[in-house]
Amino acid sequence: MTSSECTANEEMAETSVEKDTEDEDRATVEPDSGDDSGTIIRISDVLEYLFCSRFTYYMYCLDIPQHEEKRFKVIKGREVHETRKLTNRDYVRKKLNCVRKESDVFIASKQHHIKGIVDEVLFLEDGTAAPLEYKFAEYKDQIFKTYKFQLVLQALLIRENYNIEVNRAYICFTRSNSLVKEMEISTSDFKKAEKIIEEILDIVEKGLYPKTSRSSRKCVDCCYRNICV
């Protein structure tokens, strides 16, 4: 397997870990308000869409589950999410100028049609807040697009629900000695995230069949590769 295939598989495995930490229900439908959609999707739905938009179609339009539970990285990732609460509880306060934090926060927005769980919401000395996400992964001089928008969506939810400015986020790479990387979040990042949500809602609600991923290496270990045409 090439290094690019390994990277793609690692990214997909981390997406599956995130899915397991969220509410088990998939997209839910609330009563409509006016002309607005009542569908609420998960942050993990966005990550899967970014990896390949057809994941959304197969899961929600055809109701074909992934069955990713036996992947080694998924299992280890779940263990990380369970054990992280027992270790290094105060390191963020010292290194990131954090004055307090909330852990395992379920957060949702009807306005933006999104819900999910934030590993940690950090409240910083400068009066802003930031999400912190733990990843069972090594830092390889890049932050995957799926990682980035997971944090952007978390930031969007924190900003709305806590009525506080969020302009950065943090990722802890547990396989790189718990290295913490900071990521800036801009206004354009929020706008891109909102546009992605709209694209996913179009698939879920209208049954649109999206184009396949441009990267064939993502197909190598995909659970839908035998039915995707």
Short mmCIF file of C-alpha atoms in Angstrom, two decimals, residues 22-100:
data_model
loop_
_atom_site.label_atom_id
_atom_site.label_comp_id
_atom_site.label_asym_id
_atom_site.label_seq_id
_atom_site.Cartn_x
_atom_site.Cartn_y
_atom_site.Cartn_z
CA GLU A 22 -21.49 11.43 18.60
CA ASP A 23 -25.17 10.78 19.10
CA GLU A 24 -25.86 7.36 17.57
CA ASP A 25 -28.88 8.62 15.63
CA ARG A 26 -28.19 9.65 12.08
CA ALA A 27 -29.79 12.67 10.42
CA THR A 28 -32.95 13.58 12.31
CA VAL A 29 -35.91 15.62 11.16
CA GLU A 30 -37.50 18.25 13.37
CA PRO A 31 -40.82 19.98 12.56
CA ASP A 32 -40.25 22.55 9.83
CA SER A 33 -40.16 26.22 10.74
CA GLY A 34 -41.48 28.25 7.81
CA ASP A 35 -39.56 27.34 4.67
CA ASP A 36 -36.46 26.12 6.52
CA SER A 37 -35.31 22.50 6.47
CA GLY A 38 -35.98 20.57 9.65
CA THR A 39 -33.12 18.11 9.08
CA ILE A 40 -30.31 17.99 11.63
CA ILE A 41 -27.11 16.23 10.50
CA ARG A 42 -24.07 15.17 12.55
CA ILE A 43 -20.62 16.67 12.31
CA SER A 44 -19.39 13.21 11.32
CA ASP A 45 -21.77 13.29 8.34
CA VAL A 46 -19.85 16.31 7.10
CA LEU A 47 -16.52 14.53 7.53
CA GLU A 48 -17.74 11.55 5.52
CA TYR A 49 -19.08 13.87 2.84
CA LEU A 50 -15.69 15.59 2.58
CA PHE A 51 -13.94 12.24 2.27
CA CYS A 52 -16.39 11.17 -0.46
CA SER A 53 -19.81 12.70 -1.08
CA ARG A 54 -21.30 9.31 -1.98
CA PHE A 55 -21.01 8.18 1.63
CA THR A 56 -23.91 10.52 2.35
CA TYR A 57 -26.00 9.06 -0.47
CA TYR A 58 -25.43 5.40 0.44
CA MET A 59 -26.03 5.95 4.16
CA TYR A 60 -29.04 8.25 4.06
CA CYS A 61 -30.73 7.72 0.71
CA LEU A 62 -30.19 3.95 0.40
CA ASP A 63 -29.86 3.25 4.15
CA ILE A 64 -26.74 1.06 3.72
CA PRO A 65 -24.62 1.11 6.92
CA GLN A 66 -20.82 1.11 6.92
CA HIS A 67 -20.04 -1.56 9.55
CA GLU A 68 -16.69 0.01 10.45
CA GLU A 69 -16.66 -1.31 14.03
CA LYS A 70 -13.82 -3.82 13.58
CA ARG A 71 -11.21 -1.41 12.20
CA PHE A 72 -8.13 -1.36 14.46
CA LYS A 73 -7.76 2.42 14.37
CA VAL A 74 -11.44 2.94 15.08
CA ILE A 75 -11.26 0.72 18.15
CA LYS A 76 -8.06 2.38 19.39
CA GLY A 77 -9.53 5.80 18.73
CA ARG A 78 -12.53 4.99 20.87
CA GLU A 79 -10.19 3.91 23.66
CA VAL A 80 -8.38 7.24 23.42
CA HIS A 81 -11.67 9.11 23.78
CA GLU A 82 -12.44 7.09 26.92
CA THR A 83 -9.01 7.30 28.60
CA ARG A 84 -8.13 10.91 27.78
CA LYS A 85 -10.43 12.05 30.59
CA LEU A 86 -8.21 10.29 33.12
CA THR A 87 -4.84 11.77 32.12
CA ASN A 88 -3.22 15.20 31.68
CA ARG A 89 -6.33 16.96 32.92
CA ASP A 90 -4.55 20.28 33.59
CA TYR A 91 -2.00 20.52 30.79
CA VAL A 92 -4.25 22.66 28.59
CA ARG A 93 -4.56 25.28 31.31
CA LYS A 94 -0.80 25.72 31.38
CA LYS A 95 0.06 25.51 27.68
CA LEU A 96 -2.97 27.14 26.07
CA ASN A 97 -3.81 29.87 28.60
CA CYS A 98 -7.06 28.12 29.43
CA VAL A 99 -8.95 29.41 32.46
CA ARG A 100 -11.59 26.67 32.40
#
